């Protein structure tokens, strides 16, 4: 497969680039963190979105090298931002992790190394892992999660609401946050039963002792509804789409 071969060379060729989507405090719009989202700046195809190459990277095992590049690049970038912008201590960088990465026994060593090299506070790093990846429950995954937790890194359940896992199982995991999938919010404006559904999702997360972050927020109305339900943080095009580092720094500069 041609794309797999190209993917293999793309890291060395410097074709990947990182975008960042602000995670904001809903009440004020202040930026409290950013999610790292990779793009492939392909010489012929132009900007290729992760949906088109992450699955292939996972199938071919290239996700391990790519994931390491993403983690290192993002965390070192974050360490640089802190030298130019007075970020709050509770600003968090969120990095997506594939199940294949979680299944590597050396994941924790790698994260420890990146933390050491960047000298960031581990509490400012959050790893987003999809609920489907979390429920596999294998020994290595469990070891990874517990070891990451003991490093001081937080784990967030990603794409919540798209899988079939029960919250009672998820609450047994060493996670502290839940990213609610954008499909939960999609098309909710003016729909009362949908509103009750969202409120119930939020209650469930709270009852499990976890913090909810809604994604896919596109309208002011959605912000107001979430605020009325007591939800405090989220991300989405209403606040900002994923942006390159330079634009994120501008947004951060205006936000402090
Ligand atoms: O940026 P975009 O909305 O197109 O991202 C789509 C999906 O691709 C995300 O929801 C996420 O699951 C995945 N993705 C994006 N960036 C990364 C990354 O750096 N690592 C991994 N493993 N997945 C990513
Ligand atoms: O990790 P995850 O796959 O959930 O990444 C979030 C994805 O959702 C990214 O690809 C990002 O581009 C996309 N996204 C972010 N904000 C919005 C939004 O407000 N609406 C929609 N439709 N997609 C969004
Ligand atoms: O505005 P621009 O051409 O940069 O937008 C690029 C793409 O991002 C658009 O094609 C659109 O699909 C998506 N996009 C940007 N803002 C929003 C938004 O607020 N809601 C949704 N659903 N998509 C958006
Ligand atoms: Mn995510
Ligand atoms: Na998500």
GROMACS .gro file of C-alpha atoms and ligand atoms in nm:
model
  330
    1UNK     CA    1   0.000   0.000   0.000
    2UNK     CA    2   0.142   0.330  -0.117
    3UNK     CA    3   0.003   0.539   0.165
    4UNK     CA    4   0.159   0.309   0.426
    5UNK     CA    5   0.498   0.345   0.257
    6UNK     CA    6   0.460   0.723   0.248
    7UNK     CA    7   0.353   0.727   0.609
    8UNK     CA    8   0.667   0.538   0.702
    9UNK     CA    9   0.887   0.811   0.554
   10UNK     CA   10   0.675   1.105   0.660
   11UNK     CA   11   0.817   1.141   1.012
   12UNK     CA   12   1.175   1.156   0.888
   13UNK     CA   13   1.064   1.392   0.610
   14UNK     CA   14   0.914   1.628   0.869
   15UNK     CA   15   0.570   1.614   0.709
   16UNK     CA   16   0.366   1.593   1.029
   17UNK     CA   17   0.253   1.904   1.199
   18UNK     CA   18   0.064   1.969   1.519
   19UNK     CA   19  -0.249   2.175   1.561
   20UNK     CA   20  -0.393   2.275   1.895
   21UNK     CA   21  -0.753   2.326   1.992
   22UNK     CA   22  -0.813   2.542   2.300
   23UNK     CA   23  -1.007   2.392   2.590
   24UNK     CA   24  -1.184   2.678   2.762
   25UNK     CA   25  -1.358   2.773   3.081
   26UNK     CA   26  -1.715   2.801   2.951
   27UNK     CA   27  -1.818   3.087   3.176
   28UNK     CA   28  -1.538   3.319   3.065
   29UNK     CA   29  -1.398   3.174   2.744
   30UNK     CA   30  -1.055   3.176   2.904
   31UNK     CA   31  -0.818   2.915   2.765
   32UNK     CA   32  -0.739   2.649   3.024
   33UNK     CA   33  -0.564   2.403   2.803
   34UNK     CA   34  -0.521   2.271   2.453
   35UNK     CA   35  -0.575   1.940   2.276
   36UNK     CA   36  -0.297   1.834   2.041
   37UNK     CA   37  -0.426   1.720   1.700
   38UNK     CA   38  -0.185   1.589   1.440
   39UNK     CA   39  -0.204   1.665   1.066
   40UNK     CA   40  -0.005   1.528   0.777
   41UNK     CA   41   0.118   1.798   0.545
   42UNK     CA   42   0.150   1.571   0.243
   43UNK     CA   43   0.365   1.701  -0.048
   44UNK     CA   44   0.095   1.622  -0.307
   45UNK     CA   45  -0.228   1.569  -0.118
   46UNK     CA   46  -0.197   1.877   0.099
   47UNK     CA   47  -0.319   1.872   0.458
   48UNK     CA   48  -0.438   1.521   0.543
   49UNK     CA   49  -0.659   1.485   0.851
   50UNK     CA   50  -0.591   1.223   1.120
   51UNK     CA   51  -0.907   1.026   1.043
   52UNK     CA   52  -0.742   0.939   0.713
   53UNK     CA   53  -0.407   0.818   0.846
   54UNK     CA   54  -0.428   0.735   1.219
   55UNK     CA   55  -0.615   0.407   1.149
   56UNK     CA   56  -0.347   0.313   0.894
   57UNK     CA   57  -0.073   0.412   1.138
   58UNK     CA   58  -0.238   0.186   1.396
   59UNK     CA   59  -0.267  -0.110   1.156
   60UNK     CA   60   0.094  -0.084   1.047
   61UNK     CA   61   0.239  -0.020   1.392
   62UNK     CA   62   0.374   0.317   1.277
   63UNK     CA   63   0.157   0.480   1.543
   64UNK     CA   64   0.427   0.397   1.798
   65UNK     CA   65   0.692   0.615   1.633
   66UNK     CA   66   0.436   0.874   1.529
   67UNK     CA   67   0.286   0.886   1.877
   68UNK     CA   68   0.629   0.934   2.031
   69UNK     CA   69   0.706   1.215   1.790
   70UNK     CA   70   0.371   1.379   1.873
   71UNK     CA   71   0.420   1.349   2.249
   72UNK     CA   72   0.775   1.479   2.247
   73UNK     CA   73   0.706   1.762   2.002
   74UNK     CA   74   0.392   1.879   2.182
   75UNK     CA   75   0.536   1.865   2.533
   76UNK     CA   76   0.855   2.045   2.431
   77UNK     CA   77   0.643   2.308   2.253
   78UNK     CA   78   0.439   2.351   2.569
   79UNK     CA   79   0.757   2.392   2.773
   80UNK     CA   80   0.859   2.674   2.534
   81UNK     CA   81   0.523   2.852   2.556
   82UNK     CA   82   0.562   2.869   2.930
   83UNK     CA   83   0.879   3.069   2.887
   84UNK     CA   84   0.703   3.337   2.678
   85UNK     CA   85   0.348   3.346   2.817
   86UNK     CA   86   0.246   3.346   3.184
   87UNK     CA   87   0.026   3.036   3.168
   88UNK     CA   88  -0.167   2.937   3.478
   89UNK     CA   89  -0.045   2.633   3.670
   90UNK     CA   90  -0.369   2.458   3.589
   91UNK     CA   91  -0.325   2.493   3.212
   92UNK     CA   92  -0.323   2.141   3.072
   93UNK     CA   93  -0.185   1.999   2.752
   94UNK     CA   94  -0.397   1.710   2.622
   95UNK     CA   95  -0.239   1.446   2.402
   96UNK     CA   96  -0.437   1.167   2.233
   97UNK     CA   97  -0.306   0.816   2.284
   98UNK     CA   98  -0.396   0.516   2.069
   99UNK     CA   99  -0.463   0.176   2.221
  100UNK     CA  100  -0.147   0.040   2.056
  101UNK     CA  101   0.056   0.297   2.251
  102UNK     CA  102  -0.117   0.204   2.575
  103UNK     CA  103  -0.031  -0.159   2.507
  104UNK     CA  104   0.342  -0.089   2.501
  105UNK     CA  105   0.515  -0.183   2.823
  106UNK     CA  106   0.769   0.097   2.756
  107UNK     CA  107   0.507   0.373   2.722
  108UNK     CA  108   0.559   0.487   3.078
  109UNK     CA  109   0.937   0.503   3.038
  110UNK     CA  110   0.890   0.714   2.731
  111UNK     CA  111   0.650   0.954   2.899
  112UNK     CA  112   0.886   0.980   3.197
  113UNK     CA  113   1.173   1.065   2.963
  114UNK     CA  114   0.973   1.337   2.786
  115UNK     CA  115   0.867   1.484   3.121
  116UNK     CA  116   1.227   1.487   3.237
  117UNK     CA  117   1.357   1.648   2.916
  118UNK     CA  118   1.085   1.913   2.910
  119UNK     CA  119   1.078   1.971   3.285
  120UNK     CA  120   0.705   2.035   3.276
  121UNK     CA  121   0.488   1.958   3.574
  122UNK     CA  122   0.337   1.610   3.508
  123UNK     CA  123   0.005   1.743   3.639
  124UNK     CA  124  -0.010   1.967   3.333
  125UNK     CA  125  -0.015   1.670   3.096
  126UNK     CA  126  -0.339   1.485   3.024
  127UNK     CA  127  -0.352   1.176   2.806
  128UNK     CA  128  -0.678   1.122   2.618
  129UNK     CA  129  -0.766   0.759   2.563
  130UNK     CA  130  -1.089   0.644   2.397
  131UNK     CA  131  -1.329   0.448   2.611
  132UNK     CA  132  -1.304   0.153   2.372
  133UNK     CA  133  -0.926   0.142   2.424
  134UNK     CA  134  -0.968   0.162   2.800
  135UNK     CA  135  -1.205  -0.128   2.839
  136UNK     CA  136  -0.972  -0.391   2.697
  137UNK     CA  137  -0.853  -0.442   3.053
  138UNK     CA  138  -0.529  -0.622   2.964
  139UNK     CA  139  -0.238  -0.643   3.207
  140UNK     CA  140  -0.013  -0.407   3.010
  141UNK     CA  141  -0.290  -0.149   2.970
  142UNK     CA  142  -0.364  -0.165   3.341
  143UNK     CA  143   0.006  -0.136   3.423
  144UNK     CA  144   0.038   0.163   3.187
  145UNK     CA  145  -0.260   0.344   3.337
  146UNK     CA  146  -0.149   0.290   3.697
  147UNK     CA  147   0.212   0.386   3.621
  148UNK     CA  148   0.109   0.700   3.434
  149UNK     CA  149  -0.112   0.794   3.725
  150UNK     CA  150   0.177   0.747   3.966
  151UNK     CA  151   0.392   0.971   3.746
  152UNK     CA  152   0.132   1.240   3.815
  153UNK     CA  153  -0.012   1.243   3.464
  154UNK     CA  154  -0.391   1.254   3.433
  155UNK     CA  155  -0.590   1.024   3.211
  156UNK     CA  156  -0.905   1.137   3.034
  157UNK     CA  157  -1.162   0.907   2.876
  158UNK     CA  158  -1.205   1.033   2.518
  159UNK     CA  159  -1.502   1.006   2.281
  160UNK     CA  160  -1.728   0.924   2.574
  161UNK     CA  161  -2.073   0.820   2.460
  162UNK     CA  162  -1.966   0.643   2.141
  163UNK     CA  163  -1.872   0.307   2.293
  164UNK     CA  164  -2.065   0.056   2.491
  165UNK     CA  165  -1.872   0.064   2.815
  166UNK     CA  166  -2.053   0.112   3.141
  167UNK     CA  167  -1.969   0.404   3.362
  168UNK     CA  168  -1.952   0.168   3.658
  169UNK     CA  169  -1.659  -0.005   3.490
  170UNK     CA  170  -1.497   0.319   3.382
  171UNK     CA  171  -1.506   0.452   3.736
  172UNK     CA  172  -1.286   0.162   3.848
  173UNK     CA  173  -1.009   0.293   3.619
  174UNK     CA  174  -0.746   0.544   3.729
  175UNK     CA  175  -0.897   0.826   3.522
  176UNK     CA  176  -1.008   1.167   3.639
  177UNK     CA  177  -1.173   1.330   3.341
  178UNK     CA  178  -1.420   1.246   3.069
  179UNK     CA  179  -1.427   1.408   2.725
  180UNK     CA  180  -1.784   1.385   2.602
  181UNK     CA  181  -1.797   1.303   2.231
  182UNK     CA  182  -1.925   1.577   2.004
  183UNK     CA  183  -2.206   1.352   1.878
  184UNK     CA  184  -2.371   1.395   2.219
  185UNK     CA  185  -2.407   1.770   2.163
  186UNK     CA  186  -2.463   1.762   1.788
  187UNK     CA  187  -2.795   1.900   1.674
  188UNK     CA  188  -2.919   1.978   2.022
  189UNK     CA  189  -3.041   2.331   1.986
  190UNK     CA  190  -3.399   2.376   2.099
  191UNK     CA  191  -3.451   2.007   2.156
  192UNK     CA  192  -3.576   1.953   2.509
  193UNK     CA  193  -3.547   1.574   2.532
  194UNK     CA  194  -3.196   1.598   2.395
  195UNK     CA  195  -3.121   1.855   2.664
  196UNK     CA  196  -3.235   1.619   2.933
  197UNK     CA  197  -3.017   1.352   2.778
  198UNK     CA  198  -2.711   1.579   2.796
  199UNK     CA  199  -2.791   1.670   3.156
  200UNK     CA  200  -2.815   1.299   3.237
  201UNK     CA  201  -2.477   1.230   3.077
  202UNK     CA  202  -2.327   1.509   3.282
  203UNK     CA  203  -2.487   1.378   3.602
  204UNK     CA  204  -2.356   1.029   3.535
  205UNK     CA  205  -2.001   1.156   3.495
  206UNK     CA  206  -2.029   1.364   3.811
  207UNK     CA  207  -2.177   1.077   4.008
  208UNK     CA  208  -1.874   0.872   3.911
  209UNK     CA  209  -1.659   1.146   4.064
  210UNK     CA  210  -1.517   1.253   3.731
  211UNK     CA  211  -1.484   1.590   3.561
  212UNK     CA  212  -1.670   1.643   3.232
  213UNK     CA  213  -1.532   1.827   2.930
  214UNK     CA  214  -1.773   1.869   2.638
  215UNK     CA  215  -1.640   1.880   2.285
  216UNK     CA  216  -1.799   1.997   1.962
  217UNK     CA  217  -1.945   2.316   2.109
  218UNK     CA  218  -2.049   2.524   1.808
  219UNK     CA  219  -2.303   2.779   1.933
  220UNK     CA  220  -2.357   3.031   2.210
  221UNK     CA  221  -2.684   2.856   2.288
  222UNK     CA  222  -2.497   2.533   2.359
  223UNK     CA  223  -2.256   2.720   2.587
  224UNK     CA  224  -2.544   2.872   2.781
  225UNK     CA  225  -2.722   2.540   2.818
  226UNK     CA  226  -2.407   2.367   2.940
  227UNK     CA  227  -2.343   2.646   3.187
  228UNK     CA  228  -2.700   2.619   3.315
  229UNK     CA  229  -2.634   2.249   3.375
  230UNK     CA  230  -2.323   2.335   3.574
  231UNK     CA  231  -2.071   2.219   3.317
  232UNK     CA  232  -1.754   2.426   3.338
  233UNK     CA  233  -1.526   2.335   3.050
  234UNK     CA  234  -1.531   2.244   2.686
  235UNK     CA  235  -1.396   2.295   2.340
  236UNK     CA  236  -1.536   2.348   1.992
  237UNK     CA  237  -1.553   2.570   1.688
  238UNK     CA  238  -1.757   2.827   1.882
  239UNK     CA  239  -1.440   2.908   2.078
  240UNK     CA  240  -1.176   2.805   1.829
  241UNK     CA  241  -1.107   2.542   1.570
  242UNK     CA  242  -0.773   2.359   1.598
  243UNK     CA  243  -0.501   2.610   1.509
  244UNK     CA  244  -0.126   2.601   1.439
  245UNK     CA  245   0.111   2.682   1.724
  246UNK     CA  246   0.161   3.045   1.618
  247UNK     CA  247  -0.214   3.110   1.630
  248UNK     CA  248  -0.250   2.933   1.962
  249UNK     CA  249   0.018   3.158   2.107
  250UNK     CA  250  -0.173   3.463   1.980
  251UNK     CA  251  -0.494   3.334   2.139
  252UNK     CA  252  -0.307   3.262   2.463
  253UNK     CA  253  -0.149   3.606   2.459
  254UNK     CA  254  -0.493   3.764   2.432
  255UNK     CA  255  -0.637   3.532   2.694
  256UNK     CA  256  -0.405   3.612   2.987
  257LIG     O1  257  -0.825   1.678   1.430
  257LIG     P1  258  -0.942   1.589   1.402
  257LIG     O2  259  -1.072   1.636   1.459
  257LIG     O3  260  -0.963   1.558   1.257
  257LIG     O4  261  -0.907   1.448   1.473
  257LIG     C1  262  -0.984   1.336   1.452
  257LIG     C2  263  -0.943   1.224   1.543
  257LIG     O5  264  -0.811   1.178   1.512
  257LIG     C3  265  -0.937   1.264   1.688
  257LIG     O6  266  -1.062   1.252   1.747
  257LIG     C4  267  -0.840   1.164   1.745
  257LIG     O7  268  -0.910   1.048   1.784
  257LIG     C5  269  -0.748   1.135   1.631
  257LIG     N1  270  -0.623   1.206   1.654
  257LIG     C6  271  -0.593   1.333   1.625
  257LIG     N2  272  -0.468   1.364   1.666
  257LIG     C7  273  -0.418   1.249   1.720
  257LIG     C8  274  -0.294   1.215   1.780
  257LIG     O8  275  -0.203   1.297   1.796
  257LIG     N3  276  -0.277   1.086   1.823
  257LIG     C9  277  -0.377   0.994   1.811
  257LIG     N4  278  -0.354   0.871   1.855
  257LIG     N5  279  -0.495   1.023   1.756
  257LIG    C10  280  -0.516   1.149   1.712
  258LIG     O1  281  -0.986   1.345   1.982
  258LIG     P1  282  -1.102   1.367   1.893
  258LIG     O2  283  -1.122   1.273   1.779
  258LIG     O3  284  -1.230   1.377   1.967
  258LIG     O4  285  -1.073   1.512   1.827
  258LIG     C1  286  -1.168   1.606   1.816
  258LIG     C2  287  -1.201   1.624   1.670
  258LIG     O5  288  -1.319   1.702   1.659
  258LIG     C3  289  -1.093   1.699   1.594
  258LIG     O6  290  -1.071   1.637   1.471
  258LIG     C4  291  -1.150   1.838   1.571
  258LIG     O7  292  -1.109   1.894   1.448
  258LIG     C5  293  -1.299   1.812   1.572
  258LIG     N1  294  -1.372   1.922   1.628
  258LIG     C6  295  -1.328   2.006   1.723
  258LIG     N2  296  -1.423   2.097   1.755
  258LIG     C7  297  -1.530   2.065   1.678
  258LIG     C8  298  -1.660   2.123   1.666
  258LIG     O8  299  -1.698   2.218   1.732
  258LIG     N3  300  -1.744   2.064   1.577
  258LIG     C9  301  -1.709   1.957   1.502
  258LIG     N4  302  -1.797   1.909   1.418
  258LIG     N5  303  -1.586   1.901   1.512
  258LIG    C10  304  -1.498   1.954   1.598
  259LIG     O1  305  -1.383   2.883   0.774
  259LIG     P1  306  -1.292   2.779   0.712
  259LIG     O2  307  -1.307   2.772   0.562
  259LIG     O3  308  -1.150   2.788   0.757
  259LIG     O4  309  -1.349   2.638   0.767
  259LIG     C1  310  -1.287   2.515   0.735
  259LIG     C2  311  -1.385   2.403   0.766
  259LIG     O5  312  -1.404   2.395   0.909
  259LIG     C3  313  -1.521   2.430   0.704
  259LIG     O6  314  -1.534   2.360   0.582
  259LIG     C4  315  -1.619   2.377   0.808
  259LIG     O7  316  -1.660   2.249   0.771
  259LIG     C5  317  -1.539   2.365   0.936
  259LIG     N1  318  -1.592   2.460   1.032
  259LIG     C6  319  -1.539   2.578   1.068
  259LIG     N2  320  -1.611   2.637   1.164
  259LIG     C7  321  -1.713   2.552   1.189
  259LIG     C8  322  -1.822   2.557   1.279
  259LIG     O8  323  -1.841   2.649   1.358
  259LIG     N3  324  -1.906   2.452   1.276
  259LIG     C9  325  -1.887   2.346   1.191
  259LIG     N4  326  -1.975   2.245   1.195
  259LIG     N5  327  -1.786   2.338   1.107
  259LIG    C10  328  -1.699   2.441   1.104
  260LIG    MN1  329  -0.937   1.365   2.177
  261LIG    NA1  330  -1.321   1.306   2.143
   0.00000   0.00000   0.00000
